[in-house]
Tab-separated table of C-alpha atoms in Angstrom:
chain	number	residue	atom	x	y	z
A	89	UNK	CA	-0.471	10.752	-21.532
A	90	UNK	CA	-1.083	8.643	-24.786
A	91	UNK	CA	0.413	4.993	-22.335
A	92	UNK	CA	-2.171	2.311	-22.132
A	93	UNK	CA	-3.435	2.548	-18.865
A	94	UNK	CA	-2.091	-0.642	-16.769
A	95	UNK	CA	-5.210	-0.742	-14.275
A	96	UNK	CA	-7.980	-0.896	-16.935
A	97	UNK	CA	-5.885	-3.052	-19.109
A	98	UNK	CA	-5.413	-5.955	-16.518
A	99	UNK	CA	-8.837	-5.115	-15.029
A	100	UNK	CA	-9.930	-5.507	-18.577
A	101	UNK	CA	-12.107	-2.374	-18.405
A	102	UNK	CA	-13.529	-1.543	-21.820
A	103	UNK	CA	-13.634	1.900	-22.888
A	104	UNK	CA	-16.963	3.125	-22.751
A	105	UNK	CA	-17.916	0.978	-20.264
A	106	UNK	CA	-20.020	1.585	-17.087
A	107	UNK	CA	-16.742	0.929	-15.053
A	108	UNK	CA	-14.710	2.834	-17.582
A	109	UNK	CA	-17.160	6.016	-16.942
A	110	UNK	CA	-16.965	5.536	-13.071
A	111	UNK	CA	-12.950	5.863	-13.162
A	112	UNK	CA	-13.695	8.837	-15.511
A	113	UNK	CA	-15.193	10.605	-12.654
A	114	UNK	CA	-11.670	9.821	-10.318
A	115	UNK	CA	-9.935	11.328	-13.321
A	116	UNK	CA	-6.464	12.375	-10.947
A	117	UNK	CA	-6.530	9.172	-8.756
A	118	UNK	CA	-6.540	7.221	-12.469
A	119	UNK	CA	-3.993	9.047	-13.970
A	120	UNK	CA	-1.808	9.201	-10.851
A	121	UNK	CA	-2.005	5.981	-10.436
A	122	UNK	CA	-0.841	5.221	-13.462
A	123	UNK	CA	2.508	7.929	-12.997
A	124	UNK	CA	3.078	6.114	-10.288
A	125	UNK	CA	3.570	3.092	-12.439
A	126	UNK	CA	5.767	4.682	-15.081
A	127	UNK	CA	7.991	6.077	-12.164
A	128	UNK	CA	8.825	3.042	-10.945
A	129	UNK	CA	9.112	1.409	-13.912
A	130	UNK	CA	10.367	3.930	-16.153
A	131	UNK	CA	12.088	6.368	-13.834
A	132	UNK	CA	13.885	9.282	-14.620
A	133	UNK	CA	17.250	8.331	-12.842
A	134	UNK	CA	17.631	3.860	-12.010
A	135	UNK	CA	21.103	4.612	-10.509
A	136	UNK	CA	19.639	2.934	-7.077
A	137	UNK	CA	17.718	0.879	-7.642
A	138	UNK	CA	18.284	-0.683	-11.419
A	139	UNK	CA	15.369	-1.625	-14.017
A	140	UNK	CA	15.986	-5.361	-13.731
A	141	UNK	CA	15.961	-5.411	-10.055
A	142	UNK	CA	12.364	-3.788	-10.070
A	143	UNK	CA	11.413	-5.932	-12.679
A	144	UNK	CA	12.501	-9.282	-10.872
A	145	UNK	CA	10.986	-7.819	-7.120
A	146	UNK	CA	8.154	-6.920	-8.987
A	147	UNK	CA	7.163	-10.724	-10.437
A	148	UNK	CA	8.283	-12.023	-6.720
A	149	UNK	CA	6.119	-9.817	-4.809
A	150	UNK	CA	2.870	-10.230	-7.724
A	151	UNK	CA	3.653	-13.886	-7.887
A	152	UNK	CA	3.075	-13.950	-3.787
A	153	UNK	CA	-0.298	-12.838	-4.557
A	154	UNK	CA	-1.559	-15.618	-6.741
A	155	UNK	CA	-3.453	-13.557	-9.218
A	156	UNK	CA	-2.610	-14.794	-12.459
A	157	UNK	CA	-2.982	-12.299	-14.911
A	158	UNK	CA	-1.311	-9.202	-13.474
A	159	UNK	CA	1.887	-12.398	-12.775
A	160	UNK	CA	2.078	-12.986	-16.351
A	161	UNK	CA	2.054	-9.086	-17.367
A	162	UNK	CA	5.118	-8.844	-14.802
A	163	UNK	CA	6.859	-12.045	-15.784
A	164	UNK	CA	6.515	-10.626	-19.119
A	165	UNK	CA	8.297	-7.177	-17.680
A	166	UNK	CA	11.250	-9.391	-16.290
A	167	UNK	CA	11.742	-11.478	-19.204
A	168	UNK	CA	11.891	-8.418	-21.423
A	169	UNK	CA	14.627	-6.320	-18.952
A	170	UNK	CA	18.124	-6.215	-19.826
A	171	UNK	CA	19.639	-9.792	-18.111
A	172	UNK	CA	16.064	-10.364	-16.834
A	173	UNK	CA	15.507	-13.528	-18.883
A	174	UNK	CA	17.359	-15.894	-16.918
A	175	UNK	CA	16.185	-14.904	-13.712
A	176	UNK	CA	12.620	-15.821	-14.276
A	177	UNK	CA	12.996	-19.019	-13.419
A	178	UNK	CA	14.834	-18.382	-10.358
A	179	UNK	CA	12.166	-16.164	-9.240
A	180	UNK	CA	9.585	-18.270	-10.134
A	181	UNK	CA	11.112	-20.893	-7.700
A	182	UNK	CA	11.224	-18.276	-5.014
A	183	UNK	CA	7.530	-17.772	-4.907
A	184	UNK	CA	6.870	-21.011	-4.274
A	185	UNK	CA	9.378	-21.295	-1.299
A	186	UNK	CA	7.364	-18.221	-0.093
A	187	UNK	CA	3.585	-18.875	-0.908
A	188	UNK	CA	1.441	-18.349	2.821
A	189	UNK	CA	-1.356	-16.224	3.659
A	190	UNK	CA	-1.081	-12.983	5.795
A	191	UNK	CA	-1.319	-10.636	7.352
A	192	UNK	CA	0.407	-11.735	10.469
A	193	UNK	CA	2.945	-10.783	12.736
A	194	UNK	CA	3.673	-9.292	16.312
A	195	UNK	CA	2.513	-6.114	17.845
A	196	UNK	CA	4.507	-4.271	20.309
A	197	UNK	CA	4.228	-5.847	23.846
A	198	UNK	CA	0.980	-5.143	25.428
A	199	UNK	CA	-2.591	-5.852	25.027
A	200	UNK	CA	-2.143	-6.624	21.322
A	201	UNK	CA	0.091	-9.096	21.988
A	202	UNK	CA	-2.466	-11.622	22.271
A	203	UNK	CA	-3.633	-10.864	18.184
A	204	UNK	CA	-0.207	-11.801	17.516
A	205	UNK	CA	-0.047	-14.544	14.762
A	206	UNK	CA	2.967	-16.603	13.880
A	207	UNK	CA	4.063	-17.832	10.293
A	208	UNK	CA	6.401	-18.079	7.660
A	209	UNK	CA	9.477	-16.453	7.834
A	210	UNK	CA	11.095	-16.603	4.528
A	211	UNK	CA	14.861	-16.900	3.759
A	212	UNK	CA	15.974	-16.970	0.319
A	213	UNK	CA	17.170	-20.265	-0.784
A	214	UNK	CA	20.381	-21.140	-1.233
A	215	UNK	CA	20.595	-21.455	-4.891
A	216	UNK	CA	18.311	-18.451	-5.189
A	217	UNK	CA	21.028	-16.417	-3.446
A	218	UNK	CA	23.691	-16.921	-6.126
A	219	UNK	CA	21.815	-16.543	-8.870
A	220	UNK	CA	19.929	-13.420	-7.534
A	221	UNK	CA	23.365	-11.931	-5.528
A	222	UNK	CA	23.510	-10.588	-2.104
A	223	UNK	CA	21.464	-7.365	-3.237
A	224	UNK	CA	18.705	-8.680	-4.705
A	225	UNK	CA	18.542	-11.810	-2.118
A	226	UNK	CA	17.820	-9.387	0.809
A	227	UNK	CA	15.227	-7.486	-1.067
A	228	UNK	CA	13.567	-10.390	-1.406
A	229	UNK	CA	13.259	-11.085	2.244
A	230	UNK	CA	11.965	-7.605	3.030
A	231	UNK	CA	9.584	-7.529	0.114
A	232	UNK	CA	7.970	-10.468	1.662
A	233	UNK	CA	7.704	-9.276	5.039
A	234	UNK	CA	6.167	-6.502	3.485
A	235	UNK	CA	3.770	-8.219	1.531
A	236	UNK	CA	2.511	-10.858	4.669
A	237	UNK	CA	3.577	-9.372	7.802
A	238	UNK	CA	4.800	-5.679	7.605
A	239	UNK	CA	3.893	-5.187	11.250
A	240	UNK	CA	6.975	-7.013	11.840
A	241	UNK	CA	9.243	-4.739	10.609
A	242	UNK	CA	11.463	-3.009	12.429
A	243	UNK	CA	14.529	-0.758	12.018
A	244	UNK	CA	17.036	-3.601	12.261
A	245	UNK	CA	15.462	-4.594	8.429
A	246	UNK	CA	16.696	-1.231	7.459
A	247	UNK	CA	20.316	-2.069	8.720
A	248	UNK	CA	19.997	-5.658	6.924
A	249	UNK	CA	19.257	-3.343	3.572
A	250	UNK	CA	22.074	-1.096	3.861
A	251	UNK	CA	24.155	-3.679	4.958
A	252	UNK	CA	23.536	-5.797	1.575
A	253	UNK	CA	24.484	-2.448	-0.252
A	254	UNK	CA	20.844	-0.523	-0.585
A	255	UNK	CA	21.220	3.473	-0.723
A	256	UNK	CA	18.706	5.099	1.859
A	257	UNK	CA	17.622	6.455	-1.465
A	258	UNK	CA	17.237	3.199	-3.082
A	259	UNK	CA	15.059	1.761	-0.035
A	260	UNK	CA	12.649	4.719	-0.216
A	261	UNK	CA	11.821	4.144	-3.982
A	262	UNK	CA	12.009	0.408	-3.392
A	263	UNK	CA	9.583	0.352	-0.335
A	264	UNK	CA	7.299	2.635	-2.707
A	265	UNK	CA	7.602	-0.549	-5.373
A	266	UNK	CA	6.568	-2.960	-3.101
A	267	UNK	CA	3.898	-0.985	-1.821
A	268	UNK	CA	2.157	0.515	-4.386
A	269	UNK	CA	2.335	-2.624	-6.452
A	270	UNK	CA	0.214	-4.227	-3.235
A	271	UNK	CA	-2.289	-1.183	-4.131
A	272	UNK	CA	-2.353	-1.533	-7.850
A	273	UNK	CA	-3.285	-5.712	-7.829
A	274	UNK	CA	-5.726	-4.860	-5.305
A	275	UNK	CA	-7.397	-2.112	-7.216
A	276	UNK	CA	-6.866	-4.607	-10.413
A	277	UNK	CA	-8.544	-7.424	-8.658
A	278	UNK	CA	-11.388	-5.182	-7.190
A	279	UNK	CA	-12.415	-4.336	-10.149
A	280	UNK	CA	-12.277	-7.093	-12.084
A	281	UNK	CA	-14.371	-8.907	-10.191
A	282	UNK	CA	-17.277	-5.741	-10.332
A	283	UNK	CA	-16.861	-6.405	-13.821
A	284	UNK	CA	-17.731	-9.525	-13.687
A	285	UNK	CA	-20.941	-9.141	-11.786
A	286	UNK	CA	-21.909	-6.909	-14.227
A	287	UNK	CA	-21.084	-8.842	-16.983
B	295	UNK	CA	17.175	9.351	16.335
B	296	UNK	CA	15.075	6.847	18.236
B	297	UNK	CA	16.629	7.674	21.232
B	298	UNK	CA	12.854	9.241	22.712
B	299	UNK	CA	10.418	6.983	21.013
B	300	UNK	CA	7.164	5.843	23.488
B	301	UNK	CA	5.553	3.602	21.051
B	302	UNK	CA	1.961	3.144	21.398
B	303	UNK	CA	0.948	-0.403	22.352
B	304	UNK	CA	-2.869	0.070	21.383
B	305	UNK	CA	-4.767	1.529	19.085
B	306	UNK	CA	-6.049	4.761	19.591
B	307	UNK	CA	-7.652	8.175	17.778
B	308	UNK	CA	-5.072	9.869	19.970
B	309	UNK	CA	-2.465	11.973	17.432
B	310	UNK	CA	0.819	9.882	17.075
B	311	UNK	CA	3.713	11.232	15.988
B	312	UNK	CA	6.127	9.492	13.690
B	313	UNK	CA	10.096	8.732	13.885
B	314	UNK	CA	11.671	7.757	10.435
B	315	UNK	CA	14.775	4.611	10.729
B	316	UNK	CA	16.672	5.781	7.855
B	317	UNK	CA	17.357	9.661	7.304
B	318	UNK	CA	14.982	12.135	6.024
B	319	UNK	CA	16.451	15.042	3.577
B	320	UNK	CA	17.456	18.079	5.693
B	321	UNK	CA	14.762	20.697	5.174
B	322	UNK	CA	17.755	23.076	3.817
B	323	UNK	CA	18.002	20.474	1.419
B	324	UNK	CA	15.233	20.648	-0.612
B	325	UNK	CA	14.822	21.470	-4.397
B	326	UNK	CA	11.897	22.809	-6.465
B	327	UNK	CA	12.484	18.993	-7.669
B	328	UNK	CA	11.304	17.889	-4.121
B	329	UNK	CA	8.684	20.673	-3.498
B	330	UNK	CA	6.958	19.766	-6.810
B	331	UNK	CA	7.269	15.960	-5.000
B	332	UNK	CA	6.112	17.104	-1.837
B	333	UNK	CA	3.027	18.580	-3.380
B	334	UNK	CA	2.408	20.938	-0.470
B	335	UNK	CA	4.938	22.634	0.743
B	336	UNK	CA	4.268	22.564	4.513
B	337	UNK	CA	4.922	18.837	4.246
B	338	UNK	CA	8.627	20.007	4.828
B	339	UNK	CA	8.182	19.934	8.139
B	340	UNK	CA	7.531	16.268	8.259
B	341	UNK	CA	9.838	13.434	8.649
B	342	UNK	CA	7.894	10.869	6.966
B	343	UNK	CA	7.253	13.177	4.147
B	344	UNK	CA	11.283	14.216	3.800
B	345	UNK	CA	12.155	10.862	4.091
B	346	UNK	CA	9.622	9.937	0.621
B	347	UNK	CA	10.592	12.718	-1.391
B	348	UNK	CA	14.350	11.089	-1.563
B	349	UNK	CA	12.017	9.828	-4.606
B	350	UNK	CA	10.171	12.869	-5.311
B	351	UNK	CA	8.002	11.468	-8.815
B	352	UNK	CA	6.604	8.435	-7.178
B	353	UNK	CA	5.866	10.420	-3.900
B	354	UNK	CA	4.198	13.138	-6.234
B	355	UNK	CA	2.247	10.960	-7.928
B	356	UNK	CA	1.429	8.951	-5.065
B	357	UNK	CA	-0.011	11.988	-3.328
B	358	UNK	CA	-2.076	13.269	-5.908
B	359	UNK	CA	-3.412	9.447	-6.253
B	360	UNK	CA	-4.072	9.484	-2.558
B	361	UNK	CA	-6.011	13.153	-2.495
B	362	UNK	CA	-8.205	11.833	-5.725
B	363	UNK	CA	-9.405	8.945	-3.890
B	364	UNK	CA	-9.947	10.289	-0.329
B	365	UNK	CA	-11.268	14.230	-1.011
B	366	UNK	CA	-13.025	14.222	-4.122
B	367	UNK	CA	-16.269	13.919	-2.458
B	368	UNK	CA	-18.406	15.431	-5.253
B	369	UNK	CA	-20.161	11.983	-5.616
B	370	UNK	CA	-19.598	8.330	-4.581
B	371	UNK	CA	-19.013	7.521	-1.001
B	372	UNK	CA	-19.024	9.880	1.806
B	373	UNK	CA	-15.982	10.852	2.868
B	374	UNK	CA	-17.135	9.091	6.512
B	375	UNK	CA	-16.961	5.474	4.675
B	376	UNK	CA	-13.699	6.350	2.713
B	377	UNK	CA	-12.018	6.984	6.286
B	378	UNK	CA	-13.650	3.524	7.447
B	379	UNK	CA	-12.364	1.335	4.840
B	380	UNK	CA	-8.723	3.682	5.446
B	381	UNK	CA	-9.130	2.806	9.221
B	382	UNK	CA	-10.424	-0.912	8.796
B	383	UNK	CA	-7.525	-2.128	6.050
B	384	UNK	CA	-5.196	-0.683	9.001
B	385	UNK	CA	-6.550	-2.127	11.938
B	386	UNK	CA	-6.104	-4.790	10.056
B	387	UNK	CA	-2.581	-5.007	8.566
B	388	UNK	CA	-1.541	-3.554	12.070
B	389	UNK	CA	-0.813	-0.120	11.214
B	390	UNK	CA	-1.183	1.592	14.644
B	391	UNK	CA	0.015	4.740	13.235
B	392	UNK	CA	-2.269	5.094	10.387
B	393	UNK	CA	-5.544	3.642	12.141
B	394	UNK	CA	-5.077	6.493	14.335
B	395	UNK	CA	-4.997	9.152	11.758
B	396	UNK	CA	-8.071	8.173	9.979
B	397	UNK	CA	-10.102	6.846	12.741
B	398	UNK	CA	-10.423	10.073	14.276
B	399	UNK	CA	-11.325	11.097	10.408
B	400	UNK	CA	-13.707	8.626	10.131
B	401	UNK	CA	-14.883	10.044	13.674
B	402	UNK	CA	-15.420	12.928	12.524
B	403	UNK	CA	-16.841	12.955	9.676
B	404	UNK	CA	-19.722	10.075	10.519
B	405	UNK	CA	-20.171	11.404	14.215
B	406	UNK	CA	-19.581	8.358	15.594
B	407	UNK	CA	-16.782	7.826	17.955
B	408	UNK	CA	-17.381	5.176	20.038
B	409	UNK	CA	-18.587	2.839	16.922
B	410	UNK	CA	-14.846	3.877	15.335
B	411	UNK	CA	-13.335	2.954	18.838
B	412	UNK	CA	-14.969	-0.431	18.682
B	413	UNK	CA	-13.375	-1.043	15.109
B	414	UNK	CA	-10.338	-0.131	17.198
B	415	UNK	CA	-10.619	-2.183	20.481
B	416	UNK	CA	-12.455	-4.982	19.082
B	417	UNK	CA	-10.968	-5.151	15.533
B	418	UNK	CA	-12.470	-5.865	12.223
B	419	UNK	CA	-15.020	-8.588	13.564
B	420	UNK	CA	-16.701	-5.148	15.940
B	421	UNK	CA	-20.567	-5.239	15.114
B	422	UNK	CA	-20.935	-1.699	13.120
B	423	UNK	CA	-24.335	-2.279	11.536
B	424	UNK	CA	-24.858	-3.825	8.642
B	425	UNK	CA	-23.139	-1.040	6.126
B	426	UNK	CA	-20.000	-0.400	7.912
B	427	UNK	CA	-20.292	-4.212	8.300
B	428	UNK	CA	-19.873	-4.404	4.427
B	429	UNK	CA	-17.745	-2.088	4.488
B	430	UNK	CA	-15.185	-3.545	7.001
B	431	UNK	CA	-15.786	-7.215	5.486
B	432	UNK	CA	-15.011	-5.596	2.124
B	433	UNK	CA	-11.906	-3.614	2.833
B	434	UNK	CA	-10.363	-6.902	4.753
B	435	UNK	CA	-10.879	-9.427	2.112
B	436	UNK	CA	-9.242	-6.858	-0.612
B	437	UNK	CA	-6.105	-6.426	2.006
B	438	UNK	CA	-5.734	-10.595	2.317
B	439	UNK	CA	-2.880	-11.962	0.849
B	440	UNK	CA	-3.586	-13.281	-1.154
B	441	UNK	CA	-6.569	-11.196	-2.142
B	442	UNK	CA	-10.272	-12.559	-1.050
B	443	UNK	CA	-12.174	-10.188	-2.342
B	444	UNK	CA	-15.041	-12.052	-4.454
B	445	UNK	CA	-18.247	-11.499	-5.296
B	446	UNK	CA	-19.935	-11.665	-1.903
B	447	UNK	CA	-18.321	-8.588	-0.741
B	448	UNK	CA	-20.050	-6.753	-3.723
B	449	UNK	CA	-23.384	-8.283	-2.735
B	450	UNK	CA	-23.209	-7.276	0.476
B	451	UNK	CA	-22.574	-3.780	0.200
B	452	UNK	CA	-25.094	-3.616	-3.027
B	453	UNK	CA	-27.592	-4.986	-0.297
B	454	UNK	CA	-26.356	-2.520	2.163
B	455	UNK	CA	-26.962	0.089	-0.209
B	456	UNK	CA	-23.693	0.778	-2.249
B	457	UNK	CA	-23.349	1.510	-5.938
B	458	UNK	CA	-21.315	0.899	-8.165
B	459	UNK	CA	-19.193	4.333	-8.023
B	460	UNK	CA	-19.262	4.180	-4.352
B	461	UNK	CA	-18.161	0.589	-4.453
B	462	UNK	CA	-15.142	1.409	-6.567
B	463	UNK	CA	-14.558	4.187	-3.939
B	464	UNK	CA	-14.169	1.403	-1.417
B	465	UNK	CA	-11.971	-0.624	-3.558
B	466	UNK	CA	-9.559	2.627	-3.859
B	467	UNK	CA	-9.604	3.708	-0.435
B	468	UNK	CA	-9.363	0.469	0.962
B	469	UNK	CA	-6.144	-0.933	-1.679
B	470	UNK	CA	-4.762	2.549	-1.168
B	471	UNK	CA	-3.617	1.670	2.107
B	472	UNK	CA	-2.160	-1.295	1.587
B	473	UNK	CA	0.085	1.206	0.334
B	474	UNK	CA	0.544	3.208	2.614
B	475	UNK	CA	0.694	0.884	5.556
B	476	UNK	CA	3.567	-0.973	4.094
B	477	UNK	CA	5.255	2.727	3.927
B	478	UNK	CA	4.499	3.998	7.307
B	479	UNK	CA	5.303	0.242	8.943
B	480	UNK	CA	8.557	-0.637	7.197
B	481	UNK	CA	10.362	2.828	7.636
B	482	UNK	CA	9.794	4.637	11.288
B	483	UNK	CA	7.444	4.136	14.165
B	484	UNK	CA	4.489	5.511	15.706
B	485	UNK	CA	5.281	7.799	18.895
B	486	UNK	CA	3.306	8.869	21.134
């Protein structure tokens, strides 16, 4: 496809390399993964769900995740999207009202109720709210529920989103951002640190 | 739409069905756009899969990613362990839905039921021996937010017998559905 591959970049996987040859052998699963990057990022039609808004959910739902390399390649998306700039700060902010640890949450009433674990339930702040808009504010509350507690979530979160002016369209692709950007920093992180035993 | 939902209260290798909170495209709907997304074409019939082709790129290339990792079994990790780490990142994010679908995978294709069920009924601490053990451990600290997956985890399945390729199978399998339990959790509900 002739793109740098975003994986083995922030994994730092050399080419040639005994990690490089192993993803070799998962040839579709790389290259997949990586179309699945460019269309969420570069998508053929962003009349839903607009380039800075996956940019700026994007650095919130990395930055949840502490790891600070793939963080800085997605603050670095942000601060390079059209009006993106001046919400990195705001952002940043964010992530530190909503550092915790998951996954936790409540099961449906029953036997599993006693696995259920309680813990932060995050409301944008105040000032985050007008600089982010109404939009952007409640995709920010359901990015972190899914990133620490999706078993929470339930169909009144779909309401809130449609409410706050979301498309059922523009939920699917950004449920898919949220979600496979969980996938790619674990697969980044994963390998990484096999790299480093190896190194 | 929800108006016959039984939701499942346990986990189980029983087959669920699935009921989507926001509307799927109407079967009579659908493009060549959305068949290319849908990948195969059967997967008209299903609501979950209707419901992700509103975004038919990302759910093509998400499906391709997801048939890579899970059925190219011509080396790396059996397709048994694949299931396991599928089944243990969902036990433990809570997925009901998806535990069920690839316990009764992982069932199958290791032969061993009851050890599956304990995953189930127990959860992720369930005494498996010691490489599903490593397996389990390994697929929970990658789904930890934030991540605690560290160095240990690769010792311990190297000692249980993993190598590299099959340990990078485990990393896919298991980050691959942190992907897809956000999906199946955040937009419908398991029915039984």
């Amino acid at each position: 496809m002739g793109t740098t591959d975003i994986i083995d970049t922030l994994a730092g996987i050399e080419p040639g390399s005994a990690l490089d040859a192993i993803r070799a052998r998962r040839l579709q699963a790389r290259e997949n993964a990586q179309k699945s990057y460019l269309s969420l990022f570069e998508p053929i039609d962003a009349s839903e769900f607009s380039l800075v808004e996956r940019a700026a959910i994007a650095l919130f739902v990395i930055g949840l995740h502490r790891e600070p390399n793939v963080t800085a390649f997605y603050r670095a998306k942000l601060a390079a999207a059209a009006d993106g700039a001046r919400l990195v700060e705001v952002v940043e902010a964010e992530i530190g009202r909503g550092e915790t640890s998951g996954p936790y949450g409540a099961y449906p009433a029953g036997p599993l109720s006693a696995e259920n674990t309680a813990g932060l339930i995050y409301r944008v702040s105040a000032e985050g709210k007008s600089a982010l808009g109404g939009r952007l504010a409640a995709a920010f509350e359901h990015a972190h529920l899914l990133v620490f507690r999706p078993r929470d979530a339930a169909s009144a979160d779909m309401k809130a989103l449609l409410a706050a002016g979301w498309s059922t369209s523009g939920i699917v692709t950004f449920s898919q951002l949220v979600a496979f950007l969980s996938f790619q920093v674990r697969v980044v992180t994963g390998l990484r640190t096999l790299a480093a035993v190896n190194a | 739409m929800s108006a016959t939902v039984t939701p499942p209260v346990v986990f189980t290798q029983d087959e669920l069905g699935w009921v989507s909170w926001i509307d799927p495209l109407p079967e009579a709907e659908l493009t060549e756009r959305h068949f290319n997304g849908l990948v195969d074409r059967a997967r008209a019939k299903s609501e979950y899969f209707r419901l992700l082709v509103r975004d038919p790129e990302v759910l093509e290339a998400r499906t391709k990613t997801d048939k890579d990792i899970f059925y190219n079994v011509a080396d790396g990790l059996p397709r048994a362990e694949r299931e396991l780490a599928a089944a243990a990142t969902s036990r433990y994010n809570g997925c009901i839905y998806c535990a069920s679908v690839h316990a009764r995978f992982a069932s199958t294709y290791s032969k061993r039921r009851e050890d599956v069920q304990r995953l189930l009924d127990e959860g992720v601490k369930a005494d498996l021996g010691e490489r599903w053990n490593a397996v389990v451990k390994a697929s929970v600290a990658l789904a930890a937010t934030p991540i605690a997956f560290g160095p240990e985890n690769i010792e311990e399945l190297r000692r249980a017998g993993l190598d590299d390729a099959e340990i990078v199978d485990v990393i896919n399998g298991a980050s691959f559905f942190n992907w897809a339990n956000r999906l199946m959790l955040s937009l419908g509900e398991p029915s039984k």
